[in-house]
């Protein structure tokens, strides 16, 4: 009986937490650039400790590299992976980003 319950539980949790990429929104490159630039400018304008752990040149290098990774037709999860690298670059632990 325990084996059956374990298999049922494993099946339910696997199917409940898998993400179907076909239901994610797809965006144009321009829309993604706009959101990305808004994220970076918001961090630069309002984050008091943005340059505590990175210099201005290091942070700008990270943002330039990640901005160049934006492609036409990316879905929201792919863009989240890029945007989360920018938030992680603050290296201070209080700034968070959520997935869509």
Short mmCIF file of C-alpha atoms in Angstrom, two decimals:
data_model
loop_
_atom_site.label_atom_id
_atom_site.label_comp_id
_atom_site.label_asym_id
_atom_site.label_seq_id
_atom_site.Cartn_x
_atom_site.Cartn_y
_atom_site.Cartn_z
CA UNK A 1 0.00 0.00 0.00
CA UNK A 2 2.85 2.39 0.82
CA UNK A 3 4.35 1.79 -2.60
CA UNK A 4 1.12 2.77 -4.32
CA UNK A 5 0.72 5.90 -2.23
CA UNK A 6 4.32 6.88 -2.91
CA UNK A 7 3.86 6.40 -6.66
CA UNK A 8 0.64 8.38 -6.68
CA UNK A 9 2.23 11.18 -4.66
CA UNK A 10 5.28 11.26 -6.97
CA UNK A 11 3.06 11.39 -10.05
CA UNK A 12 0.86 14.16 -8.68
CA UNK A 13 3.76 16.35 -7.58
CA UNK A 14 5.56 15.85 -10.89
CA UNK A 15 2.54 16.81 -12.96
CA UNK A 16 1.55 19.65 -10.63
CA UNK A 17 4.91 21.40 -10.83
CA UNK A 18 5.87 20.92 -14.45
CA UNK A 19 5.58 24.04 -16.56
CA UNK A 20 4.11 23.96 -20.01
CA UNK A 21 6.16 26.37 -22.13
CA UNK A 22 3.36 26.60 -24.67
CA UNK A 23 1.23 28.71 -22.29
CA UNK A 24 3.96 31.31 -21.64
CA UNK A 25 3.62 34.67 -23.34
CA UNK A 26 6.08 35.46 -26.11
CA UNK A 27 7.38 39.01 -26.51
CA UNK A 28 9.08 41.06 -29.19
CA UNK A 29 12.67 42.16 -28.80
CA UNK A 30 11.55 45.77 -28.39
CA UNK A 31 9.19 44.89 -25.53
CA UNK A 32 11.93 42.94 -23.78
CA UNK A 33 14.45 45.77 -24.23
CA UNK A 34 11.94 48.21 -22.77
CA UNK A 35 11.36 46.05 -19.68
CA UNK A 36 15.06 45.33 -19.28
CA UNK A 37 15.99 49.01 -19.52
CA UNK A 38 13.27 49.87 -17.00
CA UNK A 39 14.67 47.31 -14.55
CA UNK A 40 18.23 48.62 -14.88
CA UNK A 41 17.23 52.28 -14.62
CA UNK A 42 15.03 51.56 -11.58
CA UNK A 43 17.93 49.84 -9.85
CA UNK A 44 20.31 52.67 -10.67
CA UNK A 45 17.87 55.35 -9.50
CA UNK A 46 16.54 53.79 -6.32
CA UNK A 47 18.94 51.14 -5.03
CA UNK A 48 21.15 52.78 -2.39
CA UNK A 49 23.70 49.96 -2.25
CA UNK A 50 23.92 49.08 -5.90
CA UNK A 51 27.65 49.73 -6.12
CA UNK A 52 28.68 48.37 -2.71
CA UNK A 53 29.85 45.04 -4.12
CA UNK A 54 30.44 45.93 -7.79
CA UNK A 55 31.97 48.97 -9.39
CA UNK A 56 29.97 51.00 -11.88
CA UNK A 57 32.01 49.47 -14.71
CA UNK A 58 31.42 45.90 -13.46
CA UNK A 59 27.67 46.41 -13.11
CA UNK A 60 27.43 48.05 -16.53
CA UNK A 61 29.41 45.17 -18.02
CA UNK A 62 26.97 42.66 -16.54
CA UNK A 63 23.95 44.58 -17.80
CA UNK A 64 25.44 44.99 -21.27
CA UNK A 65 26.22 41.28 -21.52
CA UNK A 66 22.72 40.25 -20.40
CA UNK A 67 21.01 42.84 -22.63
CA UNK A 68 22.87 41.39 -25.61
CA UNK A 69 21.39 37.98 -24.72
CA UNK A 70 17.84 39.16 -25.41
CA UNK A 71 16.42 37.53 -28.54
CA UNK A 72 13.27 37.97 -30.57
CA UNK A 73 10.40 35.76 -29.44
CA UNK A 74 11.61 34.99 -25.94
CA UNK A 75 8.98 33.83 -23.51
CA UNK A 76 8.50 35.28 -20.04
CA UNK A 77 10.53 32.56 -18.32
CA UNK A 78 13.51 33.06 -20.61
CA UNK A 79 13.40 36.79 -19.92
CA UNK A 80 13.07 36.12 -16.18
CA UNK A 81 16.33 34.18 -16.32
CA UNK A 82 18.09 37.21 -17.79
CA UNK A 83 16.46 39.74 -15.45
CA UNK A 84 17.26 37.63 -12.38
CA UNK A 85 20.98 37.82 -13.23
CA UNK A 86 20.78 41.60 -13.03
CA UNK A 87 19.11 41.51 -9.63
CA UNK A 88 21.61 38.90 -8.45
CA UNK A 89 24.46 41.18 -9.53
CA UNK A 90 23.56 43.54 -6.67
CA UNK A 91 25.02 40.86 -4.35
CA UNK A 92 23.33 42.23 -1.25
CA UNK A 93 20.53 39.75 -0.60
CA UNK A 94 17.61 42.12 -0.02
CA UNK A 95 16.57 42.70 -3.61
CA UNK A 96 14.42 39.96 -5.12
CA UNK A 97 12.66 39.23 -8.36
CA UNK A 98 9.76 36.83 -8.86
CA UNK A 99 9.01 34.65 -11.82
CA UNK A 100 5.86 35.32 -13.82
#
